[in-house]
Amino acid sequence: MASPVRAITLDLDDTLWPFAPIGARVERVLHDWLTTHCPRTAQRFPIEAMRELRERIYFERPDLAHDFSLLRKLSLVRAMELAGDDPLHADAAFEAFYDERNRVEFYDDSLDALARLAARVPLAAISNGNADLARVGIGTHFVFQLGAREHGTPKPAASIFHAACERFPLAPADVLHVGDDIEMDVLGAQRAGLRSCWINRTGAHWPHADVRPDLEFTTLAGLADWLDAAQSPETAAA
């Protein structure tokens, strides 16, 4: 790239850690909590039935598509009401779920690469999910976190990328967005005027002939290597 990267925005789920193990685990943890504290809800809504109820709530409330946390709470309230448990338990049930949701297992390269990137440029997180950087334990690497819930609109909307750029504050062309999702991260960032980096850990085929990411790596460490080289004194002198 001709001009230097002055800041980086990062996706979280499936970029820094795999989400699938979390998704499977949180449902079991939540069901166990309900079995102990709201047994009628647990009996009426085992894991599969609770998932179906949650999907129904999502369908009913498209205005909340950006707020996974509130949708989860609403599904818990509905389940408890239908089962005859006190819906005031919903906040505690959500906390049990949310605590487990923030127990992540990083990809092997992520933590070292994060530290290296943060030593070079300011980092921010842009996510449609509801992970909390402080709970995850990596908040010190980031200057801020911007979620779809707080912004009101999820990726790939240009407005969430622009809001992040304004908080740096930098022009979109000075910011590199990094993520795993082709539509949400790569194409969304490019349409918003940012540069893009695809973290392609699975070796997937890029499906578009007319557009490509500015950068592509199989690991976050690959991006850290690139940034180290791009900002080295020798490169700057050249």
C-alpha positions as a LaTeX table, in Angstrom:
\begin{tabular}{lrrr}
\hline
Residue & $x$ (\AA) & $y$ (\AA) & $z$ (\AA) \\
\hline
Met1 & 0.00 & 0.00 & 0.00 \\
Ala2 & 1.30 & 3.39 & $-0.99$ \\
Ser3 & 0.35 & 5.34 & 2.15 \\
Pro4 & 1.03 & 4.22 & 5.73 \\
Val5 & $-1.56$ & 2.65 & 7.98 \\
Arg6 & $-2.21$ & 5.05 & 10.86 \\
Ala7 & $-4.71$ & 2.92 & 12.83 \\
Ile8 & $-6.29$ & $-0.53$ & 12.73 \\
Thr9 & $-9.83$ & $-1.66$ & 13.49 \\
Leu10 & $-10.26$ & $-5.32$ & 14.33 \\
Asp11 & $-13.12$ & $-7.78$ & 14.23 \\
Leu12 & $-13.20$ & $-10.15$ & 17.24 \\
Asp13 & $-15.09$ & $-13.45$ & 16.80 \\
Asp14 & $-13.33$ & $-15.79$ & 14.35 \\
Thr15 & $-10.55$ & $-13.24$ & 13.93 \\
Leu16 & $-8.93$ & $-13.37$ & 17.37 \\
Trp17 & $-10.64$ & $-16.54$ & 18.61 \\
Pro18 & $-12.99$ & $-19.19$ & 17.16 \\
Phe19 & $-16.62$ & $-18.57$ & 18.04 \\
Ala20 & $-18.09$ & $-22.05$ & 17.45 \\
Pro21 & $-16.74$ & $-23.57$ & 20.71 \\
Ile22 & $-18.11$ & $-20.59$ & 22.64 \\
Gly23 & $-21.53$ & $-20.86$ & 21.02 \\
Ala24 & $-21.84$ & $-24.52$ & 21.94 \\
Arg25 & $-20.53$ & $-24.03$ & 25.47 \\
Val26 & $-22.70$ & $-21.07$ & 26.48 \\
Glu27 & $-25.90$ & $-22.97$ & 25.70 \\
Arg28 & $-24.90$ & $-25.79$ & 28.02 \\
Val29 & $-23.86$ & $-23.39$ & 30.79 \\
Leu30 & $-27.12$ & $-21.45$ & 30.50 \\
His31 & $-29.18$ & $-24.64$ & 30.56 \\
Asp32 & $-27.34$ & $-25.85$ & 33.67 \\
Trp33 & $-28.03$ & $-22.51$ & 35.37 \\
Leu34 & $-31.71$ & $-22.73$ & 34.49 \\
Thr35 & $-31.87$ & $-26.32$ & 35.73 \\
Thr36 & $-30.67$ & $-25.13$ & 39.14 \\
His37 & $-32.51$ & $-21.81$ & 39.45 \\
Cys38 & $-35.50$ & $-22.03$ & 37.06 \\
Pro39 & $-36.19$ & $-25.76$ & 36.67 \\
Arg40 & $-39.58$ & $-25.30$ & 34.97 \\
Thr41 & $-37.92$ & $-23.18$ & 32.30 \\
Ala42 & $-35.13$ & $-25.72$ & 31.84 \\
Gln43 & $-37.67$ & $-28.53$ & 31.51 \\
Arg44 & $-39.90$ & $-26.72$ & 29.02 \\
Phe45 & $-37.01$ & $-25.21$ & 27.07 \\
Pro46 & $-34.08$ & $-27.62$ & 26.72 \\
Ile47 & $-31.21$ & $-26.38$ & 24.58 \\
Glu48 & $-32.82$ & $-26.96$ & 21.17 \\
Ala49 & $-36.18$ & $-25.51$ & 22.24 \\
Met50 & $-34.48$ & $-22.47$ & 23.77 \\
Arg51 & $-32.59$ & $-21.95$ & 20.53 \\
Glu52 & $-35.85$ & $-22.08$ & 18.55 \\
Leu53 & $-37.47$ & $-19.59$ & 20.92 \\
Arg54 & $-34.51$ & $-17.25$ & 20.59 \\
Glu55 & $-34.71$ & $-17.41$ & 16.80 \\
Arg56 & $-38.42$ & $-16.61$ & 17.02 \\
Ile57 & $-37.69$ & $-13.55$ & 19.16 \\
Tyr58 & $-35.05$ & $-12.45$ & 16.64 \\
Phe59 & $-37.65$ & $-12.75$ & 13.87 \\
Glu60 & $-40.19$ & $-10.76$ & 15.88 \\
Arg61 & $-37.75$ & $-7.95$ & 16.65 \\
Pro62 & $-35.74$ & $-7.09$ & 13.52 \\
Asp63 & $-35.28$ & $-3.62$ & 15.04 \\
Leu64 & $-32.95$ & $-5.25$ & 17.58 \\
Ala65 & $-30.83$ & $-7.19$ & 15.09 \\
His66 & $-27.82$ & $-5.15$ & 16.24 \\
Asp67 & $-28.26$ & $-6.03$ & 19.95 \\
Phe68 & $-27.60$ & $-9.70$ & 20.66 \\
Ser69 & $-27.52$ & $-9.08$ & 24.41 \\
Leu70 & $-31.00$ & $-7.56$ & 24.60 \\
Leu71 & $-32.42$ & $-10.23$ & 22.28 \\
Arg72 & $-30.98$ & $-12.92$ & 24.54 \\
Lys73 & $-32.51$ & $-11.26$ & 27.61 \\
Leu74 & $-35.90$ & $-10.97$ & 25.90 \\
Ser75 & $-35.81$ & $-14.65$ & 24.99 \\
Leu76 & $-35.05$ & $-15.55$ & 28.60 \\
Val77 & $-37.91$ & $-13.41$ & 29.88 \\
Arg78 & $-40.31$ & $-15.01$ & 27.38 \\
Ala79 & $-39.15$ & $-18.53$ & 28.29 \\
Met80 & $-39.56$ & $-17.92$ & 32.02 \\
Glu81 & $-43.01$ & $-16.39$ & 31.57 \\
Leu82 & $-44.19$ & $-19.31$ & 29.44 \\
Ala83 & $-42.76$ & $-21.86$ & 31.88 \\
Gly84 & $-44.15$ & $-20.20$ & 34.98 \\
Asp85 & $-40.84$ & $-19.06$ & 36.50 \\
Asp86 & $-40.25$ & $-15.53$ & 37.75 \\
Pro87 & $-38.90$ & $-13.46$ & 34.81 \\
Leu88 & $-36.92$ & $-11.39$ & 37.30 \\
His89 & $-34.40$ & $-14.25$ & 37.11 \\
Ala90 & $-33.59$ & $-13.25$ & 33.53 \\
Asp91 & $-30.82$ & $-10.82$ & 34.47 \\
Ala92 & $-28.99$ & $-13.40$ & 36.57 \\
Ala93 & $-29.44$ & $-16.03$ & 33.86 \\
Phe94 & $-28.03$ & $-13.64$ & 31.29 \\
Glu95 & $-25.04$ & $-12.91$ & 33.53 \\
Ala96 & $-24.26$ & $-16.64$ & 33.73 \\
Phe97 & $-24.46$ & $-16.82$ & 29.95 \\
Tyr98 & $-22.43$ & $-13.65$ & 29.42 \\
Asp99 & $-19.66$ & $-14.66$ & 31.80 \\
Glu100 & $-19.17$ & $-17.85$ & 29.80 \\
Arg101 & $-19.48$ & $-16.01$ & 26.49 \\
Asn102 & $-16.39$ & $-14.01$ & 27.40 \\
Arg103 & $-14.29$ & $-17.08$ & 28.18 \\
Val104 & $-12.44$ & $-17.33$ & 24.90 \\
Glu105 & $-9.63$ & $-19.52$ & 23.62 \\
Phe106 & $-7.43$ & $-17.37$ & 21.43 \\
Tyr107 & $-5.89$ & $-18.58$ & 18.22 \\
Asp108 & $-2.26$ & $-19.41$ & 18.98 \\
Asp109 & $-0.89$ & $-16.32$ & 17.25 \\
Ser110 & $-3.45$ & $-13.76$ & 18.44 \\
Leu111 & $-2.10$ & $-12.44$ & 21.74 \\
Asp112 & 1.47 & $-11.92$ & 20.59 \\
Ala113 & 0.28 & $-10.38$ & 17.31 \\
Leu114 & $-2.08$ & $-8.02$ & 19.16 \\
Ala115 & 0.75 & $-6.76$ & 21.32 \\
Arg116 & 2.95 & $-6.20$ & 18.27 \\
Leu117 & 0.22 & $-4.37$ & 16.37 \\
Ala118 & $-0.66$ & $-2.18$ & 19.36 \\
Ala119 & 2.99 & $-1.19$ & 19.68 \\
Arg120 & 2.88 & 0.17 & 16.12 \\
Val121 & $-0.54$ & 1.86 & 15.71 \\
Pro122 & $-3.71$ & 2.51 & 17.73 \\
Leu123 & $-6.14$ & $-0.41$ & 17.70 \\
Ala124 & $-9.93$ & $-0.40$ & 18.02 \\
Ala125 & $-12.45$ & $-3.24$ & 17.96 \\
Ile126 & $-15.51$ & $-3.18$ & 15.68 \\
Ser127 & $-17.82$ & $-6.11$ & 16.27 \\
Asn128 & $-21.38$ & $-7.19$ & 15.62 \\
Gly129 & $-21.06$ & $-9.57$ & 18.55 \\
Asn130 & $-21.24$ & $-8.83$ & 22.26 \\
Ala131 & $-17.82$ & $-9.82$ & 23.57 \\
Asp132 & $-16.39$ & $-7.46$ & 26.19 \\
Leu133 & $-12.68$ & $-6.68$ & 25.82 \\
Ala134 & $-12.19$ & $-6.07$ & 29.53 \\
Arg135 & $-13.77$ & $-9.40$ & 30.49 \\
Val136 & $-11.85$ & $-11.19$ & 27.77 \\
Gly137 & $-8.67$ & $-9.65$ & 29.18 \\
Ile138 & $-7.26$ & $-7.73$ & 26.20 \\
Gly139 & $-8.71$ & $-4.27$ & 26.77 \\
Thr140 & $-5.30$ & $-2.69$ & 27.30 \\
His141 & $-4.37$ & $-3.29$ & 23.66 \\
Phe142 & $-7.28$ & $-1.18$ & 22.37 \\
Val143 & $-8.02$ & 2.53 & 22.50 \\
Phe144 & $-11.75$ & 1.83 & 22.22 \\
Gln145 & $-14.37$ & $-0.77$ & 21.37 \\
Leu146 & $-17.35$ & $-0.03$ & 19.12 \\
Gly147 & $-20.09$ & $-2.64$ & 18.97 \\
Ala148 & $-23.17$ & $-2.80$ & 16.81 \\
Arg149 & $-25.22$ & $-2.54$ & 20.01 \\
Glu150 & $-23.70$ & 0.79 & 20.99 \\
His151 & $-23.68$ & 2.17 & 17.46 \\
Gly152 & $-27.20$ & 1.05 & 16.59 \\
Thr153 & $-26.30$ & $-0.53$ & 13.24 \\
Pro154 & $-24.16$ & $-3.61$ & 12.52 \\
Lys155 & $-21.43$ & $-4.20$ & 9.96 \\
Pro156 & $-21.31$ & $-4.03$ & 6.96 \\
Ala157 & $-23.04$ & $-0.63$ & 7.25 \\
Ala158 & $-20.58$ & 2.13 & 6.39 \\
Ser159 & $-21.72$ & 4.21 & 9.37 \\
Ile160 & $-20.12$ & 1.96 & 11.98 \\
Phe161 & $-16.76$ & 2.11 & 10.19 \\
His162 & $-17.04$ & 5.88 & 9.80 \\
Ala163 & $-17.91$ & 6.26 & 13.50 \\
Ala164 & $-14.75$ & 4.38 & 14.42 \\
Cys165 & $-12.63$ & 6.55 & 12.13 \\
Glu166 & $-14.10$ & 9.68 & 13.70 \\
Arg167 & $-13.16$ & 8.47 & 17.16 \\
Phe168 & $-9.48$ & 8.08 & 16.27 \\
Pro169 & $-9.90$ & 10.74 & 14.57 \\
Leu170 & $-8.64$ & 9.79 & 11.13 \\
Ala171 & $-9.81$ & 9.71 & 7.54 \\
Pro172 & $-11.12$ & 6.28 & 6.46 \\
Ala173 & $-8.26$ & 5.90 & 3.95 \\
Asp174 & $-5.79$ & 6.02 & 6.84 \\
Val175 & $-7.43$ & 3.11 & 8.68 \\
Leu176 & $-7.05$ & $-0.61$ & 7.99 \\
His177 & $-9.92$ & $-2.88$ & 8.99 \\
Val178 & $-9.02$ & $-6.49$ & 9.78 \\
Gly179 & $-11.44$ & $-9.40$ & 9.92 \\
Asp180 & $-12.41$ & $-12.86$ & 8.77 \\
Asp181 & $-15.80$ & $-12.22$ & 7.17 \\
Ile182 & $-15.78$ & $-11.39$ & 3.47 \\
Glu183 & $-19.01$ & $-9.38$ & 3.44 \\
Met184 & $-19.07$ & $-7.90$ & 6.94 \\
Asp185 & $-15.38$ & $-7.07$ & 7.23 \\
Val186 & $-13.62$ & $-6.89$ & 3.88 \\
Leu187 & $-16.34$ & $-5.58$ & 1.57 \\
Gly188 & $-17.97$ & $-3.52$ & 4.30 \\
Ala189 & $-14.71$ & $-1.73$ & 5.09 \\
Gln190 & $-13.87$ & $-1.14$ & 1.43 \\
Arg191 & $-17.30$ & 0.33 & 0.69 \\
Ala192 & $-16.80$ & 2.69 & 3.64 \\
Gly193 & $-13.47$ & 3.88 & 2.23 \\
Leu194 & $-11.18$ & 2.01 & 4.64 \\
Arg195 & $-8.46$ & $-0.35$ & 3.58 \\
Ser196 & $-9.06$ & $-4.00$ & 4.29 \\
Cys197 & $-7.19$ & $-7.06$ & 5.49 \\
Trp198 & $-8.74$ & $-10.52$ & 5.22 \\
Ile199 & $-7.64$ & $-12.99$ & 7.91 \\
Asn200 & $-8.25$ & $-16.20$ & 6.00 \\
Arg201 & $-7.36$ & $-18.88$ & 8.54 \\
Thr202 & $-9.13$ & $-21.67$ & 6.63 \\
Gly203 & $-7.53$ & $-21.08$ & 3.24 \\
Ala204 & $-10.89$ & $-20.24$ & 1.69 \\
His205 & $-11.19$ & $-19.16$ & $-1.94$ \\
Trp206 & $-11.84$ & $-15.46$ & $-2.52$ \\
Pro207 & $-15.18$ & $-15.40$ & $-4.38$ \\
His208 & $-15.10$ & $-12.02$ & $-6.14$ \\
Ala209 & $-13.32$ & $-11.34$ & $-9.42$ \\
Asp210 & $-13.78$ & $-7.57$ & $-9.43$ \\
Val211 & $-12.50$ & $-6.69$ & $-5.95$ \\
Arg212 & $-9.90$ & $-8.01$ & $-3.55$ \\
Pro213 & $-8.76$ & $-7.15$ & $-0.03$ \\
Asp214 & $-5.76$ & $-4.87$ & 0.23 \\
Leu215 & $-4.02$ & $-7.51$ & 2.33 \\
Glu216 & $-4.62$ & $-11.20$ & 3.03 \\
Phe217 & $-2.97$ & $-13.39$ & 5.66 \\
Thr218 & $-3.69$ & $-16.79$ & 7.17 \\
Thr219 & $-2.90$ & $-15.51$ & 10.67 \\
Leu220 & $-2.88$ & $-12.25$ & 12.57 \\
Ala221 & 0.84 & $-12.81$ & 13.02 \\
Gly222 & 1.21 & $-12.40$ & 9.25 \\
Leu223 & $-0.29$ & $-8.93$ & 9.52 \\
Ala224 & 2.01 & $-8.08$ & 12.43 \\
Asp225 & 5.01 & $-9.17$ & 10.34 \\
Trp226 & 3.82 & $-7.01$ & 7.45 \\
Leu227 & 3.31 & $-3.96$ & 9.68 \\
Asp228 & 6.72 & $-4.41$ & 11.31 \\
Ala229 & 8.32 & $-4.47$ & 7.86 \\
Ala230 & 6.22 & $-1.54$ & 6.57 \\
Gln231 & 7.19 & 0.64 & 9.53 \\
Ser232 & 10.82 & $-0.39$ & 9.90 \\
Pro233 & 13.46 & 2.37 & 9.60 \\
Glu234 & 14.86 & 0.70 & 6.49 \\
Thr235 & 11.46 & 0.75 & 4.77 \\
Ala236 & 10.83 & 4.35 & 5.77 \\
Ala237 & 14.24 & 5.41 & 4.45 \\
Ala238 & 13.60 & 3.67 & 1.15 \\
\hline
\end{tabular}
